[in-house]
Coordinates of C-alpha atoms and ligand atoms in Angstrom, one line a residue:
X1 CA 3.8 -70.0 -15.3
X2 CA 2.6 -66.4 -14.7
X3 CA -0.9 -66.0 -13.3
X4 CA -2.7 -66.5 -10.0
X5 CA -1.5 -68.7 -7.1
X6 CA -3.8 -72.1 -7.6
X7 CA -6.8 -72.8 -4.9
X8 CA -6.2 -76.5 -4.0
X9 CA -9.3 -78.5 -3.6
X10 CA -7.6 -81.6 -2.2
X11 CA -4.3 -82.3 -1.1
X12 CA -3.6 -84.4 -4.1
X13 CA -3.5 -81.1 -5.9
X14 CA -0.3 -80.1 -3.8
X15 CA 1.4 -83.2 -3.2
X16 CA 2.6 -86.4 -5.0
X17 CA 0.8 -89.6 -4.3
X18 CA 3.8 -90.9 -2.1
X19 CA 3.9 -87.9 0.3
X20 CA -0.3 -87.9 0.8
X21 CA -0.4 -90.2 3.6
X22 CA 1.8 -88.2 5.9
X23 CA 0.7 -85.0 4.7
X24 CA -2.9 -85.6 5.4
X25 CA -2.1 -86.6 9.0
X26 CA -0.1 -83.2 9.3
X27 CA -2.6 -81.4 7.7
X28 CA -5.4 -82.5 10.3
X29 CA -3.1 -82.2 13.2
X30 CA -2.6 -78.7 12.2
X31 CA -6.2 -77.9 12.2
X32 CA -7.0 -79.6 15.0
X33 CA -4.6 -77.8 16.9
X34 CA -5.8 -74.5 15.5
X35 CA -9.3 -75.3 16.8
X36 CA -7.9 -76.1 20.4
X37 CA -5.5 -73.1 20.5
X38 CA -8.1 -70.5 19.0
X39 CA -11.4 -72.3 20.1
X40 CA -12.7 -72.0 16.4
X41 CA -11.9 -73.6 12.9
X42 CA -9.0 -71.9 10.6
X43 CA -10.7 -70.4 7.3
X44 CA -7.9 -71.2 5.2
X45 CA -4.1 -72.5 4.8
X46 CA -1.4 -70.9 2.8
X47 CA 1.2 -72.8 1.6
X48 CA 4.7 -72.6 0.1
X49 CA 7.5 -75.1 -0.2
X50 CA 11.3 -74.9 0.4
X51 CA 13.5 -75.6 -2.7
X52 CA 16.9 -77.2 -3.7
X53 CA 18.8 -75.5 -6.0
X54 CA 20.4 -77.6 -9.0
X55 CA 22.4 -75.0 -10.6
X56 CA 23.4 -71.3 -10.2
X57 CA 24.7 -70.8 -6.9
X58 CA 25.3 -67.2 -5.4
X59 CA 24.5 -65.5 -8.7
X60 CA 20.9 -64.3 -8.2
X61 CA 21.6 -61.4 -6.6
X62 CA 24.0 -60.4 -9.4
X63 CA 20.9 -61.0 -11.4
X64 CA 22.0 -64.1 -13.5
X65 CA 19.4 -67.0 -14.2
X66 CA 19.4 -70.1 -11.7
X67 CA 18.0 -73.4 -12.0
X68 CA 16.2 -74.4 -8.6
X69 CA 13.3 -76.7 -7.9
X70 CA 10.6 -76.8 -5.2
X71 CA 10.8 -80.0 -2.6
X72 CA 8.0 -81.4 -0.9
X73 CA 9.0 -79.7 2.6
X74 CA 6.9 -76.8 3.2
X75 CA 5.6 -74.0 5.4
X76 CA 1.7 -74.1 6.1
X77 CA -0.3 -71.3 7.7
X78 CA -3.4 -72.1 9.2
X79 CA -5.5 -68.9 9.4
X80 CA -8.6 -67.2 10.8
X81 CA -9.8 -63.3 10.7
X82 CA -12.5 -63.8 12.9
X83 CA -10.4 -62.0 16.0
X84 CA -12.4 -60.3 18.7
X85 CA -11.8 -56.7 18.7
X86 CA -12.3 -55.9 22.6
X87 CA -8.8 -55.8 23.8
X88 CA -7.0 -54.5 20.5
X89 CA -5.4 -50.9 20.7
X90 CA -7.3 -48.1 19.1
X91 CA -6.0 -47.7 15.3
X92 CA -4.2 -51.1 15.4
X93 CA -5.0 -54.7 14.5
X94 CA -4.2 -57.8 16.0
X95 CA -2.0 -60.8 15.0
X96 CA -1.9 -63.5 17.1
X97 CA 0.9 -66.3 16.0
X98 CA 1.5 -69.6 17.3
X99 CA 3.8 -72.4 15.9
X100 CA 3.3 -76.2 16.0
X101 CA 6.8 -76.2 17.5
X102 CA 5.9 -74.2 20.4
X103 CA 8.9 -75.0 22.5
X104 CA 11.2 -73.8 19.8
X105 CA 9.2 -71.1 18.2
X106 CA 7.0 -69.5 21.2
X107 CA 3.5 -67.9 20.5
X108 CA 3.4 -64.1 20.3
X109 CA 0.6 -61.7 20.0
X110 CA 0.9 -58.0 18.5
X111 CA -1.3 -54.9 18.1
X112 CA 0.1 -53.4 15.0
X113 CA -0.7 -49.7 14.1
X114 CA -2.5 -49.5 10.7
X115 CA 0.3 -47.5 9.2
X116 CA 3.3 -49.5 9.7
X117 CA 4.7 -52.7 10.6
X118 CA 8.1 -52.4 12.6
X119 CA 10.6 -55.3 12.3
X120 CA 13.6 -55.2 14.5
X121 CA 16.0 -56.5 12.3
X122 CA 18.7 -56.6 15.0
X123 CA 17.1 -59.2 16.9
X124 CA 16.6 -63.0 15.7
X125 CA 12.8 -63.7 16.2
X126 CA 11.4 -66.3 14.2
X127 CA 7.9 -63.8 14.0
X128 CA 9.9 -61.5 12.1
X129 CA 9.6 -63.8 9.0
X130 CA 5.9 -63.4 9.2
X131 CA 6.1 -59.6 9.8
X132 CA 8.4 -59.3 6.7
X133 CA 5.5 -61.0 4.5
X134 CA 2.9 -59.0 6.3
X135 CA 4.9 -55.6 5.6
X136 CA 5.1 -56.3 2.1
X137 CA 1.5 -57.8 1.5
X138 CA 0.5 -54.4 2.9
X139 CA 2.5 -52.5 0.7
X140 CA 0.9 -54.2 -2.3
X141 CA -2.7 -54.0 -0.6
X142 CA -2.1 -50.4 -0.3
X143 CA -1.0 -49.7 -3.9
X144 CA -4.3 -51.5 -5.0
X145 CA -6.6 -50.1 -2.2
X146 CA -5.2 -46.8 -1.4
X147 CA -3.4 -45.6 1.8
X148 CA -6.4 -45.6 4.1
X149 CA -6.5 -49.6 3.6
X150 CA -7.0 -50.9 7.1
X151 CA -5.5 -54.6 7.3
X152 CA -7.4 -57.4 9.0
X153 CA -6.7 -59.0 12.3
X154 CA -5.3 -62.5 12.3
X155 CA -4.9 -65.7 14.2
X156 CA -2.2 -67.9 12.8
X157 CA -0.8 -71.3 13.4
X158 CA 2.3 -72.3 11.6
X159 CA 3.6 -75.8 10.8
X160 CA 6.8 -75.7 8.7
X161 CA 8.9 -78.9 8.0
X162 CA 11.6 -77.3 5.9
X163 CA 14.7 -77.5 8.2
X164 CA 15.6 -74.1 9.5
X165 CA 19.1 -72.9 8.4
X166 CA 19.9 -76.2 6.4
X167 CA 20.0 -74.5 3.1
X168 CA 16.6 -75.5 1.7
X169 CA 15.2 -72.0 2.2
X170 CA 12.6 -72.5 5.1
X171 CA 12.8 -68.7 5.2
X172 CA 11.4 -68.1 1.9
X173 CA 8.8 -70.5 2.2
X174 CA 7.7 -68.6 5.6
X175 CA 7.8 -65.5 4.1
X176 CA 6.3 -66.6 1.1
X177 CA 3.4 -68.4 2.8
X178 CA 2.9 -65.3 5.0
X179 CA 2.5 -62.8 2.5
X180 CA 0.3 -65.2 0.8
X181 CA -1.9 -65.5 3.9
X182 CA -2.3 -61.9 4.6
X183 CA -3.3 -61.3 0.9
X184 CA -6.0 -64.1 1.3
X185 CA -6.9 -62.8 5.0
X186 CA -7.6 -59.3 3.6
X187 CA -10.0 -60.4 0.9
X188 CA -7.9 -60.9 -2.1
X189 CA -9.8 -63.7 -4.3
X190 CA -7.1 -64.1 -6.4
X191 CA -3.2 -63.3 -5.9
X192 CA -0.9 -62.7 -8.7
X193 CA 2.4 -64.9 -8.6
X194 CA 4.8 -62.9 -9.9
X195 CA 3.4 -59.8 -7.7
X196 CA 3.7 -62.5 -4.7
X197 CA 7.2 -63.5 -5.7
X198 CA 8.4 -59.8 -6.3
X199 CA 7.1 -58.7 -2.8
X200 CA 8.5 -61.8 -1.1
X201 CA 11.8 -61.2 -2.4
X202 CA 12.0 -57.3 -1.2
X203 CA 10.2 -58.3 2.3
X204 CA 12.7 -60.9 3.3
X205 CA 15.3 -58.4 3.2
X206 CA 13.7 -56.6 6.1
X207 CA 14.6 -59.6 8.1
X208 CA 18.6 -58.5 8.0
X209 CA 19.9 -60.8 5.0
X210 CA 20.4 -59.1 1.9
X211 CA 19.1 -62.1 -0.3
X212 CA 18.5 -62.6 -4.1
X213 CA 15.0 -63.9 -5.8
X214 CA 15.8 -67.5 -6.4
X215 CA 14.1 -69.0 -3.3
X216 CA 10.8 -67.2 -3.2
X217 CA 10.7 -67.6 -7.2
X218 CA 11.1 -71.4 -6.5
X219 CA 8.8 -71.7 -3.6
X220 CA 5.8 -69.5 -5.6
X221 CA 6.1 -70.7 -9.2
X222 CA 7.3 -74.2 -9.3
X223 CA 5.1 -76.8 -10.8
X224 CA 5.1 -80.5 -9.9
X225 CA 7.8 -82.9 -12.0
X226 CA 9.7 -79.8 -13.4
X227 CA 12.6 -77.6 -12.2
X228 CA 12.4 -73.7 -12.9
X229 CA 14.5 -71.7 -15.0
X230 CA 14.2 -68.2 -13.1
X231 CA 15.8 -64.9 -14.9
X232 CA 15.7 -61.6 -13.3
X233 CA 16.3 -59.4 -16.3
X234 CA 14.6 -57.3 -17.7
X235 CA 12.1 -58.6 -15.5
X236 CA 11.2 -61.4 -13.1
X237 CA 10.4 -64.7 -15.2
X238 CA 10.1 -68.3 -14.7
X239 CA 9.8 -71.3 -16.6
X240 CA 9.2 -75.0 -15.9
X241 CA 12.2 -77.1 -17.3
X242 CA 12.0 -80.8 -17.7
X243 CA 15.1 -83.4 -17.7
X244 CA 15.0 -85.7 -20.7
X245 CA 14.7 -89.4 -20.1
X246 CA 18.0 -91.1 -19.2
X247 CA 19.5 -94.5 -19.0
X248 CA 20.5 -95.1 -16.3
X249 CA 17.7 -93.0 -14.9
X250 CA 18.8 -89.7 -12.9
X251 CA 17.9 -89.1 -9.1
X252 CA 18.7 -86.1 -7.1
X253 CA 19.6 -86.8 -3.5
X254 CA 19.7 -84.1 -0.9
X255 CA 21.9 -84.7 2.1
X256 CA 22.2 -82.6 5.3
X257 CA 25.4 -81.9 6.7
X258 CA 23.8 -80.8 10.2
X259 CA 26.3 -77.8 10.2
X260 CA 23.4 -75.1 10.9
X261 CA 24.4 -71.9 8.6
X262 CA 22.6 -69.2 10.2
X263 CA 22.5 -66.3 7.3
X264 CA 21.4 -63.8 10.1
X265 CA 24.0 -64.4 12.4
X266 CA 26.8 -64.8 10.2
X267 CA 25.7 -62.4 7.5
X268 CA 28.4 -59.8 8.0
X269 CA 31.1 -61.8 7.1
X270 CA 29.4 -64.4 5.0
X271 CA 26.4 -63.9 2.9
X272 CA 25.8 -59.9 3.1
X273 CA 29.7 -59.6 2.5
X274 CA 29.7 -61.5 -0.5
X275 CA 26.5 -59.3 -1.9
X276 CA 28.7 -56.2 -1.0
X277 CA 31.6 -57.9 -2.9
X278 CA 30.0 -58.7 -5.9
X279 CA 28.2 -55.2 -6.1
X280 CA 31.7 -53.5 -5.3
X281 CA 33.4 -55.9 -8.1
X282 CA 30.5 -54.7 -10.6
X283 CA 31.5 -50.9 -9.9
X284 CA 35.2 -51.6 -10.2
X285 CA 34.9 -53.4 -13.5
X286 CA 32.7 -50.5 -14.8
X287 CA 35.6 -47.9 -13.8
X288 CA 38.4 -49.7 -15.3
X289 CA 36.8 -51.0 -18.4
X290 CA 34.2 -48.7 -19.4
X291 CA 34.7 -45.1 -20.5
X292 CA 35.1 -42.4 -17.7
X293 CA 31.9 -41.4 -16.1
X294 CA 29.9 -44.2 -17.4
X295 CA 27.3 -45.0 -14.9
X296 CA 25.9 -48.4 -14.4
X297 CA 22.2 -49.0 -14.3
X298 CA 20.1 -49.0 -11.2
X299 CA 18.5 -52.5 -11.0
X300 CA 16.7 -54.8 -8.9
X301 CA 19.8 -56.4 -6.9
X302 CA 19.9 -55.6 -3.4
X303 CA 22.3 -52.8 -3.7
X304 CA 21.1 -51.7 -7.1
X305 CA 24.5 -52.0 -8.8
X306 CA 25.1 -55.9 -10.2
X307 CA 27.7 -57.8 -12.1
X308 CA 24.9 -58.3 -14.7
X309 CA 24.1 -54.7 -15.2
X310 CA 28.2 -54.2 -15.7
X311 CA 28.0 -57.1 -18.2
X312 CA 25.1 -55.8 -20.5
X313 CA 26.5 -52.1 -20.2
X314 CA 30.0 -53.3 -21.0
X315 CA 28.9 -55.2 -24.3
X316 CA 26.3 -52.4 -25.1
X317 CA 29.1 -50.2 -25.3
X318 CA 31.6 -52.1 -27.2
X319 CA 29.0 -52.9 -29.9
X320 CA 28.3 -49.3 -30.1
X321 CA 31.8 -48.2 -30.5
X322 CA 32.9 -50.9 -33.0
X323 CA 29.8 -50.6 -35.1
X324 CA 28.8 -54.2 -34.7
X325 CA 25.7 -55.5 -36.2
X326 CA 25.3 -58.9 -34.5
X327 CA 25.8 -59.4 -30.7
X328 CA 28.1 -62.0 -29.5
X329 CA 26.5 -64.9 -27.4
X330 CA 26.0 -64.8 -24.1
X331 CA 28.2 -67.8 -23.7
X332 CA 31.2 -66.0 -25.3
X333 CA 30.5 -62.7 -23.6
X334 CA 30.8 -64.7 -20.1
X335 CA 34.0 -66.2 -21.0
X336 CA 35.5 -62.7 -22.1
X337 CA 34.2 -61.3 -18.8
X338 CA 36.3 -64.2 -16.9
X339 CA 39.2 -63.5 -18.8
X340 CA 38.9 -59.7 -18.4
X341 CA 38.2 -60.1 -14.6
X342 CA 41.2 -62.6 -14.3
X343 CA 43.6 -59.5 -16.2
X344 CA 41.9 -56.5 -14.4
X345 CA 41.4 -57.7 -10.9
X346 CA 44.5 -59.2 -10.3
X347 CA 45.1 -58.7 -6.3
X348 CA 44.5 -61.9 -5.0
X349 CA 44.6 -61.0 -1.3
X350 CA 41.6 -58.3 -1.9
X351 CA 41.3 -54.7 -2.1
X352 CA 40.9 -52.2 0.6
X353 CA 38.1 -49.8 1.0
X354 CA 40.6 -47.0 0.2
X355 CA 41.9 -48.8 -2.8
X356 CA 38.4 -49.4 -4.2
X357 CA 37.1 -45.9 -3.5
X358 CA 40.2 -44.4 -5.2
X359 CA 39.3 -46.3 -8.5
X360 CA 35.6 -45.2 -8.2
X361 CA 36.8 -41.9 -7.6
X362 CA 34.5 -41.2 -4.5
X363 CA 35.4 -40.9 -1.1
X364 CA 35.7 -43.6 1.5
X365 CA 32.5 -42.4 3.1
X366 CA 30.6 -42.5 0.2
X367 CA 31.7 -46.0 -0.7
X368 CA 30.5 -46.8 3.0
X369 CA 27.3 -45.1 2.5
X370 CA 26.6 -46.8 -1.1
X371 CA 27.6 -50.1 -0.4
X372 CA 28.0 -51.1 3.4
X373 CA 25.5 -49.1 5.3
X374 CA 22.4 -51.0 4.5
X375 CA 23.6 -54.1 6.0
X376 CA 26.5 -54.1 8.2
X377 CA 29.5 -56.3 7.0
X378 CA 33.0 -56.8 8.7
X379 CA 36.0 -57.1 6.3
X380 CA 39.5 -55.2 5.9
X381 CA 39.6 -56.5 2.2
X382 CA 37.1 -57.4 -0.3
X383 CA 38.0 -60.3 -2.5
X384 CA 36.5 -58.6 -5.7
X385 CA 38.6 -61.2 -8.0
X386 CA 37.4 -64.4 -6.7
X387 CA 33.8 -63.2 -6.4
X388 CA 33.4 -62.0 -10.0
X389 CA 35.2 -65.1 -11.2
X390 CA 32.9 -67.2 -9.4
X391 CA 29.7 -65.2 -10.6
X392 CA 30.6 -65.1 -14.4
X393 CA 31.8 -68.8 -14.7
X394 CA 28.9 -70.1 -12.5
X395 CA 26.5 -68.3 -14.9
X396 CA 28.1 -69.8 -17.7
X397 CA 27.8 -73.0 -16.2
X398 CA 23.8 -72.6 -15.8
X399 CA 23.8 -71.7 -19.6
X400 CA 25.9 -74.9 -20.5
X401 CA 23.7 -77.3 -18.0
X402 CA 20.5 -75.6 -19.7
X403 CA 21.7 -76.5 -23.2
X404 CA 22.2 -80.0 -22.3
X405 CA 19.1 -80.3 -21.3
X406 CA 17.7 -78.9 -24.4
X407 CA 20.1 -80.9 -26.7
X408 CA 18.7 -84.3 -25.2
X409 CA 21.2 -87.4 -24.8
X410 CA 22.2 -88.9 -28.5
X411 CA 22.6 -92.5 -27.5
X412 CA 19.3 -93.3 -25.4
X413 CA 20.3 -96.8 -24.7
X414 CA 23.3 -95.6 -22.8
X415 CA 23.2 -91.9 -21.6
X416 CA 26.3 -92.4 -19.1
X417 CA 28.2 -90.0 -20.9
X418 CA 25.7 -87.2 -20.9
X419 CA 24.7 -87.9 -17.2
X420 CA 28.5 -87.6 -16.3
X421 CA 28.5 -83.9 -18.3
X422 CA 25.8 -83.0 -16.5
X423 CA 27.4 -83.8 -13.1
X424 CA 30.4 -82.5 -14.1
X425 CA 28.9 -79.0 -14.2
X426 CA 27.8 -79.6 -10.8
X427 CA 30.9 -80.6 -9.6
X428 CA 32.6 -77.6 -10.9
X429 CA 30.2 -75.5 -9.1
X430 CA 31.2 -77.2 -5.8
X431 CA 35.0 -76.6 -6.7
X432 CA 34.2 -72.8 -7.6
X433 CA 32.2 -72.5 -4.1
X434 CA 34.9 -74.0 -2.0
X435 CA 38.0 -72.3 -3.5
X436 CA 36.8 -69.4 -5.2
X437 CA 33.6 -68.2 -3.5
X438 CA 34.6 -69.6 -0.3
X439 CA 31.0 -70.7 0.8
X440 CA 31.5 -74.3 1.3
X441 CA 32.5 -76.1 4.6
X442 CA 34.6 -79.2 5.4
X443 CA 31.4 -81.2 6.1
X444 CA 29.9 -80.4 3.0
X445 CA 33.3 -80.9 0.9
X446 CA 33.5 -84.5 3.0
X447 CA 29.7 -85.5 2.0
X448 CA 30.4 -84.7 -1.8
X449 CA 33.4 -86.6 -1.9
X450 CA 31.8 -89.5 -0.4
X451 CA 29.1 -89.5 -2.7
X452 CA 31.2 -89.1 -5.7
X453 CA 33.4 -92.4 -4.8
X454 CA 30.0 -94.1 -4.2
X455 CA 28.7 -93.3 -7.8
X456 CA 27.3 -89.9 -7.9
X457 CA 28.0 -88.0 -11.1
X458 CA 27.8 -84.7 -9.5
X459 CA 27.8 -83.4 -6.2
X460 CA 27.5 -80.1 -4.6
X461 CA 26.5 -77.6 -1.8
X462 CA 22.8 -76.1 -2.4
X463 CA 21.4 -72.9 -1.0
X464 CA 23.6 -70.4 0.7
X465 CA 26.4 -72.9 1.8
X466 CA 28.7 -72.5 4.8
X467 CA 26.8 -75.9 6.1
X468 CA 23.0 -76.7 5.4
X469 CA 22.5 -79.1 2.3
X470 CA 24.3 -80.9 -0.6
X471 CA 22.8 -82.0 -3.9
X472 CA 23.8 -85.0 -5.7
X473 CA 23.0 -86.3 -9.3
X474 CA 22.9 -89.9 -8.9
X475 CA 22.1 -92.9 -11.0
X476 CA 19.0 -94.7 -9.6
X477 CA 20.8 -97.9 -9.3
X478 CA 23.5 -96.1 -7.1
X479 CA 21.2 -94.4 -4.7
X480 CA 21.6 -97.2 -2.0
X481 CA 25.4 -97.3 -2.4
X482 CA 25.5 -93.5 -1.8
X483 CA 23.3 -93.9 1.2
X484 CA 25.1 -96.4 2.8
X485 CA 28.4 -94.9 2.2
X486 CA 27.2 -91.6 3.8
X487 CA 25.8 -93.6 6.6
X488 CA 29.3 -95.4 7.1
X489 CA 31.7 -92.7 6.8
X490 CA 29.6 -89.6 7.8
X491 CA 26.4 -89.6 9.7
X492 CA 27.4 -92.7 12.1
X493 CA 30.1 -90.3 13.3
X494 CA 27.5 -87.6 14.4
X495 CA 25.3 -87.8 17.9
X496 CA 22.1 -87.7 15.8
X497 CA 18.6 -88.2 17.1
X498 CA 16.1 -90.7 15.5
X499 CA 14.6 -87.6 13.5
X500 CA 17.5 -86.2 12.2
X501 CA 18.8 -89.7 10.9
X502 CA 15.2 -89.8 9.2
X503 CA 15.6 -86.6 7.8
X504 CA 19.3 -86.4 6.8
X505 CA 18.8 -88.0 3.3
X506 CA 16.0 -87.6 1.0
X507 CA 15.1 -88.3 -2.5
X508 CA 14.0 -85.3 -4.2
X509 CA 11.2 -85.1 -6.8
X510 CA 10.2 -81.7 -8.2
X511 CA 7.2 -80.4 -6.2
X512 CA 4.6 -77.9 -7.0
X513 CA 4.7 -74.1 -5.7
X514 CA 2.5 -71.8 -3.4
X515 CA -1.3 -72.7 -2.8
X516 CA -4.4 -71.9 -0.9
X517 CA -6.7 -74.3 0.4
X518 CA -10.1 -72.7 1.7
X519 CA -11.1 -74.8 4.8
X520 CA -14.5 -73.1 4.9
X521 CA -16.3 -75.2 2.2
X522 CA -14.9 -78.3 3.5
X523 CA -15.5 -79.0 7.0
X524 CA -14.0 -82.0 8.6
X525 CA -10.5 -83.5 8.0
X526 CA -8.6 -82.2 4.7
X527 CA -9.4 -83.6 1.4
X528 CA -7.3 -86.0 -0.4
X529 CA -9.1 -86.2 -3.5
X530 CA -12.8 -85.7 -4.5
X531 CA -14.1 -89.1 -3.5
X532 CA -12.9 -88.4 0.2
X533 CA -14.3 -85.0 0.4
X534 CA -15.7 -84.5 4.0
X535 CA -15.1 -87.9 4.9
X536 CA -12.4 -89.3 7.4
X537 CA -9.3 -89.7 5.5
X538 CA -6.8 -91.7 7.9
Ligands
LIG1 P1 19.0 -70.7 3.2 O1 18.7 -69.6 3.0 O2 20.6 -71.0 3.4 O3 18.4 -71.9 2.1 P2 17.3 -71.1 5.4 O4 16.1 -70.2 4.7 O5 16.6 -72.6 5.9 O6 18.2 -71.8 4.5 P3 17.3 -68.9 7.3 O7 17.5 -68.1 5.7 O8 18.8 -68.6 8.1 O9 17.9 -70.6 6.8 O10 16.1 -68.8 7.8 C1 16.1 -69.5 9.0 C2 15.0 -69.0 10.0 O11 13.9 -69.1 9.2 C3 14.9 -69.5 11.3 O12 16.1 -69.1 12.1 C4 13.6 -69.1 12.0 O13 13.5 -67.9 12.4 C5 12.7 -69.1 10.6 N1 12.1 -70.5 10.4 C6 12.4 -71.4 9.5 N2 11.5 -72.4 9.8 C7 10.6 -72.0 10.6 C8 9.7 -72.7 11.3 N3 9.3 -74.0 11.0 N4 8.9 -72.2 12.2 C9 9.3 -70.9 12.7 N5 10.4 -70.2 12.2 C10 10.9 -70.8 10.9
LIG2 C1 20.4 -68.1 -0.3 C2 19.7 -66.8 -0.7 C3 19.6 -67.0 -2.4 C4 20.6 -67.4 -3.2 C5 21.2 -68.7 -2.2 C6 22.8 -68.8 -2.9 O1 19.5 -69.3 -0.3 O2 18.3 -66.7 -0.1 O3 18.7 -65.6 -2.7 O4 21.4 -66.2 -3.0 O5 21.7 -68.3 -1.0 O6 22.5 -69.5 -4.3
LIG3 MG1 16.8 -68.5 3.9

């Protein structure tokens, strides 16, 4: 899985056969518009997809493994570095960036000083996502080539098909493709997937959302036909996971709620607050369960202290003091942590800053500095009990889901029972997201219950939640019934454009991850396969 980002020689390397027709038109349109806007051809296209998360919600920033997969919808950046330097400020390089959806995302031109990329995270501006990829990529380039490395100017045209704020991670697709574009524009012949992912994870935080690493990993590492098991400790690792053959066959349906959940806007009361609550829960559990003075390890989580870090420290100390020779299984450790959380974090209405600071033996100022100053949050009370219960139980569900996939169904003629077990875990995730983590919304709950009634084995929100998308594990024979039920009971009640109606529900097959396509050596329309090289495709 690790290794360099692939260089595609044709669209067939990137998309499945059924998607090629639409994609070839789109790519040709992107390249033609690039020529019109900048008066010259693009040199290459950097591509990164969105993702759907199958299971493991809101646990990546606590450093527990997750199971997402890439989707076909993606972010494309067509790029040329042939930029006239005549009107660029001294000591600066130029970035010209435009979007095919120019009414929604207007074009910009920046002169950026060699030393630093300035991102104003207080404004919600689409080009911030490019700048965050730029910033991260330049840090890596400087590590490789020294501090006096001078970045190249770039002209860019973007085309993103992942719905923005729709829970399918348009942001990570955009940031990962931006970082990839900057690396290639600056002469990197190969871009390492792990390095790209790690820098994209950290860079996206510059936009103002304290996110985990699932989306960028799925976007960069995914392989066509497989889901991706991503683990974050001791270091970032991703491996493809295939679903066994089942009867009835299983299909993943993704359904939009059309409730836009903008993490940037709602971060202080939703996403960023959850990140803070999880880190505070880790610190609190450490204070009440580990010997006095125990320090949690500083790790790769957004606030450097995570529930996973607490988990490892707690059991390492337990084993050490009991002289145990064999470690407990991770499943039984997580079960124990669920029980301990229920006992030790017993305040259901949450904890004030003063209460937490007293237990951590620090002042409220110190607590604010360490936990709530990196990203602003608004809360009187922090629901440590609920957040830790969700994280430990969800981490356990991921392991159970993985062990079902590894077991394979016993009765291959009829795997209904096996399918139902997989679905049941997804349903449990939804219950926990709705009631314990409080990241669902009534529209998503409704889509899930309509789907289950029409035959879905398991239905839940996917991504950050509070709107956005839902994912459903549906037997192939019930896909039509589920779609009809949504249309009748949900979508027909909304005022949707034709375009929205078409995008409302998609059958998702696991797609491939990031790729680079060099236009230089292939003049004319994009290549669909070798026989079509250089000839008109559609
Ligand atoms: P989630 O993180 O829940 O999976 P998401 O990534 O789609 O969903 P956000 O993290 O809120 O949602 O990011 C959405 C932002 O990304 C948009 O507001 C916009 O600034 C930027 N963005 C996404 N797609 C595009 C695009 N095609 N063109 C320009 N900017 C885009
Ligand atoms: C967003 C974040 C991810 C992850 C999910 C919830 O998509 O970007 O890192 O936390 O929410 O699982
Ligand atoms: Mg996002």
